[in-house]
C-alpha cells in the first residue's frame, strides 16, 4: 500500500505579540507565574488590523506552494478548517484560492474546496478527508492542501482571554510524503457536550473548568478505541505525543493520565510499586469516591517519579515549545504541536526516520481522535525550511493600550478603525469590503 500522509507543513503566525506574564498579568492583578507555570504560556500571537483567517491561511499556503514549486494544477482539493469563519455559506477556502490565484499562474477551478467544522478537531478531520480521497484513488495524481486557520479571541474579561492566539498551519497531503505517513488505525471518543460553543456569535461561550474535564474524558475514550484496533500502547512506543494544546498546562494533565493508562500492567508499574504502590483498581474499592481518591493520590505520586519525568521531558515537553509563545490556534494547535516536536528533534540532530508519533486531537462539543504517524526518510529537509523562529521573533510587541484597541478592532460588534501596527511585506492583506459584503484581499509586495 502506498504511503499517504503529510508531505510539507508551513506555519504562519499573526504579526503581533502579547506578553502574558509581563503585560497581561499585571493588568489583571494576577501572579505572572499563573501564566508561565500554571497555564504554561509566555505569549499570545495576535492578528494586526489587516490580518484575518484568510490572510494567515493564504500566506501559509503561498509559502508552502512556493517552496515546493507547486502550481494550482498540482492541487486537487483545498480544505480549510476553522472555527472563526465569517460566512455561513461561502467557504474560506474560496477566498484562499482567490488570494493564491493573484500570485500563481493558472487557477484552482478544478480543485474541490470546502470548510470543516468541529471546533479544534476540524484540522485533523480535514487531514482525514484528504487521506481518504487519495486512498480512494480519486485524486488523479494531485495533492490536497489542508489549512487550519483561526483567530482564537475571547470576550474581554472571559477567563479564556488568557489563552488567546492567532495563526494558520498549511499542510500538503500526498502519496509518498516527505514528512509523516498517517496510520489507517484511528480511535474516537465523541459525545454531545456543552463545554465550548459559538452559537452564531463571534466570541465563545465557555465553561472552562468543564472543558478541561471533557477534554480528558474524550481523550481517554479515544485512546481505548485506538487500542482496540492498533493493540495496547506503551510509553516507549512513541518518539513524541503531540496533543491538542489550548495551553501547555492542559497537556500536562492529559499526558499524566495517558502515561498511567499506558503503564498499567507493565514492567514500569511494577518498577514504581515500591515508591508509589500499584495503580488502584476499581474492583478493590467499595465505592467510586474512595477509588477516585486513591487514583488522585497515585497520580500525585506518579508525576514526581523519575521514569515519568524523563518520559515527559523527552516525549511531551518538545511538543509545547511553539504553543508557549503563540497561545491557542484552535484547529491548528495539534499541528503546531507536531511541528514543535519535529523541529526540536531536527535542532538536536535526532535521527527520527521510522519513528512513531501518536497524535491526540480534540474539539469541544466534543470529540477526541487518536492516530499514529510514522516519520519518513527526508523529514529533515522539510523541517529545515521552517522559519517559525524568525516569524515569532519579528512580531510586534503590544503595549496594554494597543492590545485593548486591537481586540476592539477585531470585535465584529464594534466599529473601530485603527492604524496598522506593522507594515505588511510579501503577504496577503485584508483590503476592505465588496458590494455584497464580501471581504476583499490584496497581495502586498
Ligand atoms: N503559580 C503557579 N501556578 C498557578 C498560579 C501561580 N501563581 N496561579 C494559578 N496557577 C495554576 C492553577 O493552579 C491552574 O493549574 P491546575 O489546573 O493544574 O491547578 C492553572 O494555573 C490555571 O489557573 P486557573 O484554573 O485559576 O485559571 P482560570 O480560572 O483563569 O482558567 C482556564 C483557566 C479554565 C483554562 C481558562 O483559561 C479558560 O476558560 N480557557 C478556555 C477554555 C480552554 O482552553 N479549555 C481547555 C480544554 S477545551 C479545548 O481544548 C478546546 C479549546 O481549544 C478551547
GROMACS .gro file of C-alpha atoms and ligand atoms in nm:
model
  499
    1UNK     CA    1   0.000   0.000   0.000
    2UNK     CA    2   0.149   0.338  -0.100
    3UNK     CA    3   0.214   0.563   0.197
    4UNK     CA    4  -0.018   0.864   0.233
    5UNK     CA    5   0.049   1.150   0.470
    6UNK     CA    6   0.188   1.497   0.521
    7UNK     CA    7   0.441   1.596   0.258
    8UNK     CA    8   0.506   1.952   0.377
    9UNK     CA    9   0.398   2.191   0.650
   10UNK     CA   10   0.405   2.568   0.694
   11UNK     CA   11   0.319   2.775   0.997
   12UNK     CA   12   0.204   3.139   0.978
   13UNK     CA   13   0.167   3.345   1.293
   14UNK     CA   14  -0.031   3.664   1.348
   15UNK     CA   15   0.209   3.959   1.337
   16UNK     CA   16   0.150   4.088   1.692
   17UNK     CA   17   0.263   3.952   2.028
   18UNK     CA   18   0.106   3.996   2.372
   19UNK     CA   19   0.337   3.922   2.663
   20UNK     CA   20   0.122   3.731   2.915
   21UNK     CA   21   0.331   3.742   3.236
   22UNK     CA   22   0.477   4.086   3.158
   23UNK     CA   23   0.183   4.285   3.011
   24UNK     CA   24  -0.140   4.089   3.066
   25UNK     CA   25  -0.098   3.951   3.421
   26UNK     CA   26  -0.023   4.288   3.591
   27UNK     CA   27  -0.335   4.443   3.432
   28UNK     CA   28  -0.544   4.155   3.565
   29UNK     CA   29  -0.385   4.180   3.909
   30UNK     CA   30  -0.256   3.824   3.870
   31UNK     CA   31   0.070   3.649   3.954
   32UNK     CA   32   0.278   3.616   3.632
   33UNK     CA   33   0.352   3.256   3.735
   34UNK     CA   34  -0.012   3.164   3.673
   35UNK     CA   35   0.087   3.206   3.306
   36UNK     CA   36   0.443   3.075   3.295
   37UNK     CA   37   0.398   2.788   3.541
   38UNK     CA   38   0.021   2.722   3.563
   39UNK     CA   39  -0.103   2.761   3.205
   40UNK     CA   40   0.248   2.724   3.061
   41UNK     CA   41   0.225   3.029   2.834
   42UNK     CA   42   0.467   3.315   2.772
   43UNK     CA   43   0.282   3.496   2.495
   44UNK     CA   44  -0.013   3.503   2.257
   45UNK     CA   45   0.003   3.576   1.885
   46UNK     CA   46  -0.244   3.836   1.763
   47UNK     CA   47  -0.361   3.948   1.419
   48UNK     CA   48  -0.281   4.304   1.312
   49UNK     CA   49  -0.571   4.509   1.174
   50UNK     CA   50  -0.507   4.387   0.815
   51UNK     CA   51  -0.486   4.018   0.915
   52UNK     CA   52  -0.761   3.760   0.947
   53UNK     CA   53  -0.818   3.385   0.895
   54UNK     CA   54  -0.795   3.426   0.517
   55UNK     CA   55  -0.472   3.626   0.507
   56UNK     CA   56  -0.296   3.389   0.751
   57UNK     CA   57  -0.422   3.080   0.564
   58UNK     CA   58  -0.327   3.220   0.222
   59UNK     CA   59   0.016   3.331   0.347
   60UNK     CA   60   0.093   2.986   0.489
   61UNK     CA   61  -0.029   2.815   0.170
   62UNK     CA   62   0.159   3.058  -0.054
   63UNK     CA   63   0.487   2.991   0.123
   64UNK     CA   64   0.425   2.617   0.110
   65UNK     CA   65   0.342   2.610  -0.263
   66UNK     CA   66   0.627   2.843  -0.348
   67UNK     CA   67   0.898   2.642  -0.182
   68UNK     CA   68   0.762   2.309  -0.312
   69UNK     CA   69   0.748   2.452  -0.665
   70UNK     CA   70   0.375   2.374  -0.696
   71UNK     CA   71   0.126   2.518  -0.946
   72UNK     CA   72  -0.252   2.534  -0.894
   73UNK     CA   73  -0.291   2.233  -1.127
   74UNK     CA   74  -0.099   2.018  -0.877
   75UNK     CA   75  -0.372   2.072  -0.614
   76UNK     CA   76  -0.700   1.877  -0.635
   77UNK     CA   77  -0.854   1.984  -0.303
   78UNK     CA   78  -0.839   2.284  -0.073
   79UNK     CA   79  -0.992   2.220   0.268
   80UNK     CA   80  -0.994   2.487   0.533
   81UNK     CA   81  -1.064   2.402   0.895
   82UNK     CA   82  -1.168   2.691   1.116
   83UNK     CA   83  -1.398   2.788   1.400
   84UNK     CA   84  -1.360   3.159   1.320
   85UNK     CA   85  -1.547   3.167   0.986
   86UNK     CA   86  -1.733   3.487   0.896
   87UNK     CA   87  -1.972   3.340   0.638
   88UNK     CA   88  -2.230   3.063   0.678
   89UNK     CA   89  -2.234   2.984   0.306
   90UNK     CA   90  -1.919   3.078   0.114
   91UNK     CA   91  -1.626   2.875   0.245
   92UNK     CA   92  -1.298   3.032   0.350
   93UNK     CA   93  -1.118   2.803   0.100
   94UNK     CA   94  -1.271   3.000  -0.190
   95UNK     CA   95  -1.122   3.323  -0.053
   96UNK     CA   96  -0.788   3.149  -0.005
   97UNK     CA   97  -0.795   3.017  -0.364
   98UNK     CA   98  -0.879   3.369  -0.485
   99UNK     CA   99  -0.575   3.505  -0.299
  100UNK     CA  100  -0.343   3.237  -0.435
  101UNK     CA  101  -0.468   3.299  -0.792
  102UNK     CA  102  -0.336   3.656  -0.758
  103UNK     CA  103   0.020   3.527  -0.727
  104UNK     CA  104   0.031   3.199  -0.923
  105UNK     CA  105  -0.025   3.140  -1.293
  106UNK     CA  106  -0.332   2.926  -1.357
  107UNK     CA  107  -0.630   2.868  -1.131
  108UNK     CA  108  -0.793   2.623  -0.890
  109UNK     CA  109  -1.116   2.580  -1.090
  110UNK     CA  110  -1.081   2.200  -1.083
  111UNK     CA  111  -1.000   2.174  -0.714
  112UNK     CA  112  -1.274   2.064  -0.471
  113UNK     CA  113  -1.299   2.324  -0.194
  114UNK     CA  114  -1.466   2.304   0.141
  115UNK     CA  115  -1.472   2.407   0.503
  116UNK     CA  116  -1.466   2.173   0.800
  117UNK     CA  117  -1.623   2.247   1.137
  118UNK     CA  118  -1.591   2.060   1.461
  119UNK     CA  119  -1.418   2.307   1.692
  120UNK     CA  120  -1.042   2.241   1.718
  121UNK     CA  121  -1.053   1.886   1.580
  122UNK     CA  122  -1.162   2.005   1.233
  123UNK     CA  123  -0.799   2.039   1.116
  124UNK     CA  124  -0.738   1.671   1.185
  125UNK     CA  125  -1.073   1.581   1.022
  126UNK     CA  126  -0.961   1.767   0.709
  127UNK     CA  127  -0.644   1.557   0.706
  128UNK     CA  128  -0.870   1.253   0.719
  129UNK     CA  129  -1.077   1.375   0.426
  130UNK     CA  130  -0.763   1.430   0.219
  131UNK     CA  131  -0.622   1.091   0.320
  132UNK     CA  132  -0.945   0.913   0.227
  133UNK     CA  133  -0.971   1.098  -0.106
  134UNK     CA  134  -0.621   0.988  -0.201
  135UNK     CA  135  -0.672   0.633  -0.071
  136UNK     CA  136  -0.992   0.606  -0.275
  137UNK     CA  137  -0.787   0.683  -0.586
  138UNK     CA  138  -0.991   0.991  -0.674
  139UNK     CA  139  -0.704   1.240  -0.666
  140UNK     CA  140  -0.575   1.194  -1.025
  141UNK     CA  141  -0.217   1.223  -0.901
  142UNK     CA  142  -0.288   1.556  -0.735
  143UNK     CA  143  -0.222   1.657  -0.374
  144UNK     CA  144  -0.457   1.815  -0.118
  145UNK     CA  145  -0.399   2.144   0.056
  146UNK     CA  146  -0.530   2.138   0.413
  147UNK     CA  147  -0.522   2.463   0.608
  148UNK     CA  148  -0.616   2.511   0.974
  149UNK     CA  149  -0.664   2.881   1.049
  150UNK     CA  150  -0.812   3.065   1.346
  151UNK     CA  151  -0.826   3.388   1.536
  152UNK     CA  152  -0.885   3.240   1.880
  153UNK     CA  153  -1.013   3.551   2.054
  154UNK     CA  154  -1.234   3.551   2.365
  155UNK     CA  155  -1.455   3.828   2.501
  156UNK     CA  156  -1.266   4.074   2.717
  157UNK     CA  157  -1.250   3.954   3.079
  158UNK     CA  158  -1.358   3.599   2.992
  159UNK     CA  159  -1.120   3.353   3.165
  160UNK     CA  160  -1.032   3.225   2.816
  161UNK     CA  161  -0.873   3.564   2.739
  162UNK     CA  162  -0.556   3.419   2.894
  163UNK     CA  163  -0.529   3.154   2.623
  164UNK     CA  164  -0.592   3.352   2.302
  165UNK     CA  165  -0.390   3.316   1.983
  166UNK     CA  166  -0.397   3.361   1.604
  167UNK     CA  167  -0.228   3.171   1.326
  168UNK     CA  168  -0.254   2.919   1.045
  169UNK     CA  169  -0.095   2.586   0.957
  170UNK     CA  170  -0.090   2.473   0.595
  171UNK     CA  171  -0.023   2.107   0.513
  172UNK     CA  172   0.025   1.930   0.182
  173UNK     CA  173  -0.125   1.579   0.184
  174UNK     CA  174   0.012   1.347  -0.080
  175UNK     CA  175   0.124   0.997  -0.172
  176UNK     CA  176   0.479   0.906  -0.078
  177UNK     CA  177   0.501   1.200   0.167
  178UNK     CA  178   0.829   1.353   0.285
  179UNK     CA  179   0.726   1.420   0.647
  180UNK     CA  180   0.493   1.164   0.807
  181UNK     CA  181   0.273   0.874   0.696
  182UNK     CA  182  -0.071   0.857   0.864
  183UNK     CA  183  -0.184   0.528   1.020
  184UNK     CA  184  -0.509   0.378   0.891
  185UNK     CA  185  -0.591   0.292   1.255
  186UNK     CA  186  -0.781   0.560   1.446
  187UNK     CA  187  -0.965   0.586   1.775
  188UNK     CA  188  -1.254   0.817   1.859
  189UNK     CA  189  -1.411   0.947   2.178
  190UNK     CA  190  -1.717   1.153   2.092
  191UNK     CA  191  -2.021   1.275   2.288
  192UNK     CA  192  -2.275   1.556   2.284
  193UNK     CA  193  -2.116   1.803   2.531
  194UNK     CA  194  -2.168   2.169   2.614
  195UNK     CA  195  -1.820   2.285   2.713
  196UNK     CA  196  -1.734   2.546   2.450
  197UNK     CA  197  -1.955   2.674   2.169
  198UNK     CA  198  -2.026   2.976   1.947
  199UNK     CA  199  -2.400   2.976   1.868
  200UNK     CA  200  -2.381   3.231   1.585
  201UNK     CA  201  -2.165   3.463   1.790
  202UNK     CA  202  -1.805   3.573   1.742
  203UNK     CA  203  -1.664   3.503   2.087
  204UNK     CA  204  -1.717   3.163   2.250
  205UNK     CA  205  -1.937   3.074   2.545
  206UNK     CA  206  -1.706   2.864   2.761
  207UNK     CA  207  -1.738   2.653   3.070
  208UNK     CA  208  -1.362   2.647   3.121
  209UNK     CA  209  -1.335   2.403   3.410
  210UNK     CA  210  -1.578   2.162   3.249
  211UNK     CA  211  -1.397   2.187   2.916
  212UNK     CA  212  -1.083   2.056   3.083
  213UNK     CA  213  -1.270   1.753   3.220
  214UNK     CA  214  -1.442   1.685   2.887
  215UNK     CA  215  -1.106   1.703   2.703
  216UNK     CA  216  -0.962   1.439   2.937
  217UNK     CA  217  -1.268   1.212   2.924
  218UNK     CA  218  -1.294   1.212   2.545
  219UNK     CA  219  -0.917   1.168   2.502
  220UNK     CA  220  -0.925   0.865   2.725
  221UNK     CA  221  -1.212   0.714   2.527
  222UNK     CA  222  -1.025   0.779   2.203
  223UNK     CA  223  -0.712   0.606   2.335
  224UNK     CA  224  -0.912   0.299   2.436
  225UNK     CA  225  -1.080   0.294   2.095
  226UNK     CA  226  -0.742   0.331   1.922
  227UNK     CA  227  -0.601   0.041   2.124
  228UNK     CA  228  -0.899  -0.174   2.025
  229UNK     CA  229  -0.774  -0.160   1.663
  230UNK     CA  230  -0.399  -0.098   1.697
  231UNK     CA  231  -0.324  -0.300   2.012
  232UNK     CA  232  -0.206  -0.180   2.353
  233UNK     CA  233   0.013   0.128   2.364
  234UNK     CA  234   0.331   0.163   2.569
  235UNK     CA  235   0.515   0.487   2.657
  236UNK     CA  236   0.830   0.362   2.479
  237UNK     CA  237   0.640   0.313   2.150
  238UNK     CA  238   0.636   0.681   2.063
  239UNK     CA  239   0.909   0.937   1.994
  240UNK     CA  240   0.659   1.219   2.061
  241UNK     CA  241   0.295   1.254   2.154
  242UNK     CA  242   0.163   1.585   2.019
  243UNK     CA  243  -0.171   1.677   2.179
  244UNK     CA  244  -0.419   1.950   2.103
  245UNK     CA  245  -0.270   2.230   2.313
  246UNK     CA  246  -0.514   2.504   2.416
  247UNK     CA  247  -0.242   2.583   2.672
  248UNK     CA  248   0.050   2.360   2.777
  249UNK     CA  249  -0.094   2.307   3.129
  250UNK     CA  250  -0.381   2.115   2.965
  251UNK     CA  251  -0.134   1.877   2.802
  252UNK     CA  252   0.042   1.826   3.137
  253UNK     CA  253  -0.286   1.683   3.270
  254UNK     CA  254  -0.355   1.470   2.959
  255UNK     CA  255  -0.002   1.329   2.946
  256UNK     CA  256  -0.014   1.213   3.309
  257UNK     CA  257  -0.343   1.031   3.251
  258UNK     CA  258  -0.209   0.879   2.930
  259UNK     CA  259   0.109   0.759   3.100
  260UNK     CA  260  -0.088   0.595   3.380
  261UNK     CA  261  -0.310   0.422   3.124
  262UNK     CA  262  -0.019   0.301   2.911
  263UNK     CA  263   0.188   0.173   3.205
  264UNK     CA  264  -0.092  -0.026   3.367
  265UNK     CA  265   0.007  -0.394   3.393
  266UNK     CA  266   0.356  -0.323   3.257
  267UNK     CA  267   0.707  -0.356   3.399
  268UNK     CA  268   0.703   0.021   3.461
  269UNK     CA  269   0.410  -0.017   3.703
  270UNK     CA  270   0.599  -0.293   3.884
  271UNK     CA  271   0.918  -0.089   3.893
  272UNK     CA  272   0.731   0.205   4.051
  273UNK     CA  273   0.538  -0.009   4.300
  274UNK     CA  274   0.796   0.026   4.581
  275UNK     CA  275   0.788   0.402   4.554
  276UNK     CA  276   0.418   0.481   4.498
  277UNK     CA  277   0.234   0.149   4.515
  278UNK     CA  278   0.047  -0.022   4.232
  279UNK     CA  279  -0.229   0.153   4.039
  280UNK     CA  280  -0.565   0.142   4.219
  281UNK     CA  281  -0.816  -0.095   4.051
  282UNK     CA  282  -1.189  -0.013   4.082
  283UNK     CA  283  -1.278  -0.370   4.191
  284UNK     CA  284  -1.069  -0.320   4.509
  285UNK     CA  285  -1.294  -0.035   4.633
  286UNK     CA  286  -1.643  -0.030   4.780
  287UNK     CA  287  -1.740   0.298   4.623
  288UNK     CA  288  -1.642   0.532   4.340
  289UNK     CA  289  -1.534   0.813   4.569
  290UNK     CA  290  -1.277   0.601   4.753
  291UNK     CA  291  -1.147   0.471   4.417
  292UNK     CA  292  -1.112   0.823   4.276
  293UNK     CA  293  -0.937   0.947   4.592
  294UNK     CA  294  -0.687   0.661   4.563
  295UNK     CA  295  -0.641   0.738   4.193
  296UNK     CA  296  -0.569   1.105   4.268
  297UNK     CA  297  -0.309   1.004   4.529
  298UNK     CA  298  -0.146   0.764   4.284
  299UNK     CA  299  -0.130   1.033   4.012
  300UNK     CA  300   0.019   1.283   4.258
  301UNK     CA  301   0.292   1.030   4.333
  302UNK     CA  302   0.338   0.928   3.970
  303UNK     CA  303   0.412   1.280   3.844
  304UNK     CA  304   0.711   1.306   4.081
  305UNK     CA  305   0.876   0.980   3.977
  306UNK     CA  306   1.191   0.973   3.764
  307UNK     CA  307   1.053   0.744   3.489
  308UNK     CA  308   0.754   0.974   3.439
  309UNK     CA  309   0.957   1.294   3.447
  310UNK     CA  310   1.211   1.158   3.198
  311UNK     CA  311   0.939   1.034   2.965
  312UNK     CA  312   0.759   1.371   2.987
  313UNK     CA  313   1.079   1.564   2.916
  314UNK     CA  314   1.154   1.355   2.606
  315UNK     CA  315   0.811   1.280   2.464
  316UNK     CA  316   0.583   1.568   2.562
  317UNK     CA  317   0.785   1.879   2.650
  318UNK     CA  318   0.927   1.924   2.295
  319UNK     CA  319   0.571   1.940   2.156
  320UNK     CA  320   0.496   2.253   2.360
  321UNK     CA  321   0.771   2.498   2.265
  322UNK     CA  322   0.579   2.688   1.993
  323UNK     CA  323   0.248   2.681   2.184
  324UNK     CA  324   0.418   2.855   2.479
  325UNK     CA  325   0.492   3.150   2.251
  326UNK     CA  326   0.168   3.171   2.049
  327UNK     CA  327  -0.125   3.052   2.266
  328UNK     CA  328  -0.419   2.858   2.127
  329UNK     CA  329  -0.460   2.833   1.749
  330UNK     CA  330  -0.768   2.609   1.781
  331UNK     CA  331  -0.777   2.396   1.461
  332UNK     CA  332  -0.404   2.447   1.405
  333UNK     CA  333  -0.300   2.370   1.760
  334UNK     CA  334  -0.225   1.995   1.738
  335UNK     CA  335  -0.043   2.057   1.408
  336UNK     CA  336   0.168   2.323   1.578
  337UNK     CA  337   0.249   2.062   1.845
  338UNK     CA  338   0.365   1.815   1.579
  339UNK     CA  339   0.576   2.087   1.413
  340UNK     CA  340   0.727   2.178   1.753
  341UNK     CA  341   0.827   1.818   1.819
  342UNK     CA  342   0.984   1.762   1.477
  343UNK     CA  343   1.161   2.099   1.500
  344UNK     CA  344   1.315   2.010   1.835
  345UNK     CA  345   1.436   1.673   1.701
  346UNK     CA  346   1.581   1.848   1.397
  347UNK     CA  347   1.765   2.101   1.614
  348UNK     CA  348   1.909   1.825   1.831
  349UNK     CA  349   2.013   1.622   1.526
  350UNK     CA  350   1.797   1.323   1.629
  351UNK     CA  351   1.751   1.055   1.367
  352UNK     CA  352   1.372   1.023   1.363
  353UNK     CA  353   1.309   0.839   1.036
  354UNK     CA  354   1.093   0.531   1.100
  355UNK     CA  355   0.994   0.652   1.450
  356UNK     CA  356   0.630   0.678   1.551
  357UNK     CA  357   0.429   0.975   1.679
  358UNK     CA  358   0.090   0.944   1.848
  359UNK     CA  359  -0.140   1.239   1.773
  360UNK     CA  360  -0.414   1.334   2.020
  361UNK     CA  361  -0.660   1.581   1.867
  362UNK     CA  362  -0.957   1.736   2.047
  363UNK     CA  363  -1.253   1.954   1.956
  364UNK     CA  364  -1.503   2.090   2.205
  365UNK     CA  365  -1.862   1.985   2.173
  366UNK     CA  366  -1.689   1.726   2.191
  367UNK     CA  367  -1.464   1.475   2.017
  368UNK     CA  368  -1.113   1.339   2.052
  369UNK     CA  369  -0.926   1.140   1.788
  370UNK     CA  370  -0.605   0.943   1.816
  371UNK     CA  371  -0.392   0.809   1.533
  372UNK     CA  372  -0.026   0.725   1.478
  373UNK     CA  373   0.216   0.876   1.229
  374UNK     CA  374   0.545   0.730   1.103
  375UNK     CA  375   0.825   0.975   1.033
  376UNK     CA  376   0.958   0.943   0.678
  377UNK     CA  377   1.307   0.948   0.534
  378UNK     CA  378   1.368   1.303   0.418
  379UNK     CA  379   1.180   1.469   0.705
  380UNK     CA  380   1.489   1.678   0.790
  381UNK     CA  381   1.491   1.854   0.452
  382UNK     CA  382   1.132   1.960   0.511
  383UNK     CA  383   1.199   2.079   0.866
  384UNK     CA  384   1.500   2.278   0.753
  385UNK     CA  385   1.258   2.501   0.556
  386UNK     CA  386   1.051   2.609   0.858
  387UNK     CA  387   1.109   2.972   0.957
  388UNK     CA  388   0.893   2.972   1.271
  389UNK     CA  389   1.158   3.126   1.496
  390UNK     CA  390   1.213   3.420   1.260
  391UNK     CA  391   0.838   3.477   1.240
  392UNK     CA  392   0.796   3.466   1.617
  393UNK     CA  393   1.093   3.697   1.677
  394UNK     CA  394   0.973   3.958   1.429
  395UNK     CA  395   0.627   4.001   1.588
  396UNK     CA  396   0.538   4.350   1.715
  397UNK     CA  397   0.524   4.368   2.096
  398UNK     CA  398   0.186   4.505   2.209
  399UNK     CA  399   0.156   4.760   2.489
  400UNK     CA  400  -0.157   4.714   2.701
  401UNK     CA  401  -0.348   5.004   2.539
  402UNK     CA  402  -0.262   4.872   2.193
  403UNK     CA  403  -0.390   4.528   2.293
  404UNK     CA  404  -0.721   4.680   2.402
  405UNK     CA  405  -0.753   4.868   2.072
  406UNK     CA  406  -0.664   4.573   1.850
  407UNK     CA  407  -0.909   4.349   2.038
  408UNK     CA  408  -1.182   4.609   1.977
  409UNK     CA  409  -1.078   4.639   1.611
  410UNK     CA  410  -1.134   4.265   1.562
  411UNK     CA  411  -1.464   4.269   1.755
  412UNK     CA  412  -1.742   4.243   1.493
  413UNK     CA  413  -1.984   4.432   1.720
  414UNK     CA  414  -1.761   4.737   1.744
  415UNK     CA  415  -1.690   4.986   1.469
  416UNK     CA  416  -1.327   5.066   1.544
  417UNK     CA  417  -1.080   5.160   1.277
  418UNK     CA  418  -0.718   5.166   1.382
  419UNK     CA  419  -0.386   5.222   1.210
  420UNK     CA  420  -0.193   4.905   1.146
  421UNK     CA  421   0.090   4.847   1.393
  422UNK     CA  422   0.318   4.663   1.148
  423UNK     CA  423   0.397   4.712   0.780
  424UNK     CA  424   0.293   4.415   0.568
  425UNK     CA  425   0.559   4.282   0.335
  426UNK     CA  426   0.530   3.999   0.080
  427UNK     CA  427   0.193   3.889   0.222
  428UNK     CA  428  -0.181   3.900   0.165
  429UNK     CA  429  -0.378   4.171   0.346
  430UNK     CA  430  -0.745   4.243   0.408
  431UNK     CA  431  -0.842   4.520   0.167
  432UNK     CA  432  -1.197   4.624   0.263
  433UNK     CA  433  -1.548   4.517   0.169
  434UNK     CA  434  -1.708   4.436  -0.166
  435UNK     CA  435  -2.060   4.528  -0.284
  436UNK     CA  436  -2.221   4.208  -0.143
  437UNK     CA  437  -2.050   4.228   0.191
  438UNK     CA  438  -1.767   4.001   0.083
  439UNK     CA  439  -1.418   4.054   0.217
  440UNK     CA  440  -1.151   4.159  -0.032
  441UNK     CA  441  -0.780   4.077  -0.028
  442UNK     CA  442  -0.467   4.208  -0.195
  443UNK     CA  443  -0.110   4.085  -0.215
  444UNK     CA  444   0.145   4.339  -0.092
  445UNK     CA  445   0.494   4.304  -0.245
  446LIG     N1  446   0.177   2.982   4.015
  446LIG     C1  447   0.168   2.860   3.957
  446LIG     N2  448   0.050   2.810   3.905
  446LIG     C2  449  -0.061   2.886   3.916
  446LIG     C3  450  -0.058   3.013   3.977
  446LIG     C4  451   0.067   3.061   4.028
  446LIG     N3  452   0.079   3.178   4.087
  446LIG     N4  453  -0.183   3.063   3.972
  446LIG     C5  454  -0.262   2.972   3.912
  446LIG     N5  455  -0.188   2.864   3.877
  446LIG     C6  456  -0.232   2.743   3.809
  446LIG     C7  457  -0.361   2.687   3.863
  446LIG     O1  458  -0.337   2.603   3.974
  446LIG     C8  459  -0.412   2.611   3.740
  446LIG     O2  460  -0.341   2.490   3.727
  446LIG     P1  461  -0.415   2.350   3.762
  446LIG     O3  462  -0.538   2.343   3.676
  446LIG     O4  463  -0.315   2.246   3.724
  446LIG     O5  464  -0.449   2.356   3.906
  446LIG     C9  465  -0.368   2.699   3.624
  446LIG     O6  466  -0.262   2.781   3.674
  446LIG    C10  467  -0.477   2.791   3.569
  446LIG     O7  468  -0.530   2.865   3.677
  446LIG     P2  469  -0.687   2.881   3.695
  446LIG     O8  470  -0.756   2.748   3.677
  446LIG     O9  471  -0.713   2.955   3.820
  446LIG    O10  472  -0.718   2.974   3.569
  446LIG     P3  473  -0.853   3.033   3.519
  446LIG    O11  474  -0.962   3.023   3.619
  446LIG    O12  475  -0.819   3.167   3.468
  446LIG    O13  476  -0.898   2.937   3.399
  446LIG    C11  477  -0.899   2.810   3.202
  446LIG    C12  478  -0.814   2.860   3.319
  446LIG    C13  479  -1.022   2.738   3.252
  446LIG    C14  480  -0.817   2.714   3.118
  446LIG    C15  481  -0.942   2.933   3.118
  446LIG    O14  482  -0.826   2.997   3.065
  446LIG    C16  483  -1.034   2.901   3.003
  446LIG    O15  484  -1.156   2.901   3.020
  446LIG     N6  485  -0.978   2.878   2.882
  446LIG    C17  486  -1.056   2.849   2.763
  446LIG    C18  487  -1.107   2.705   2.761
  446LIG    C19  488  -0.996   2.604   2.740
  446LIG    O16  489  -0.891   2.634   2.684
  446LIG     N7  490  -1.022   2.481   2.780
  446LIG    C20  491  -0.928   2.371   2.757
  446LIG    C21  492  -0.998   2.242   2.723
  446LIG     S1  493  -1.116   2.272   2.589
  446LIG    C22  494  -1.022   2.274   2.448
  446LIG    O17  495  -0.912   2.227   2.447
  446LIG    C23  496  -1.082   2.336   2.325
  446LIG    C24  497  -1.019   2.469   2.304
  446LIG    O18  498  -0.914   2.476   2.235
  446LIG    C25  499  -1.081   2.585   2.362
   0.00000   0.00000   0.00000
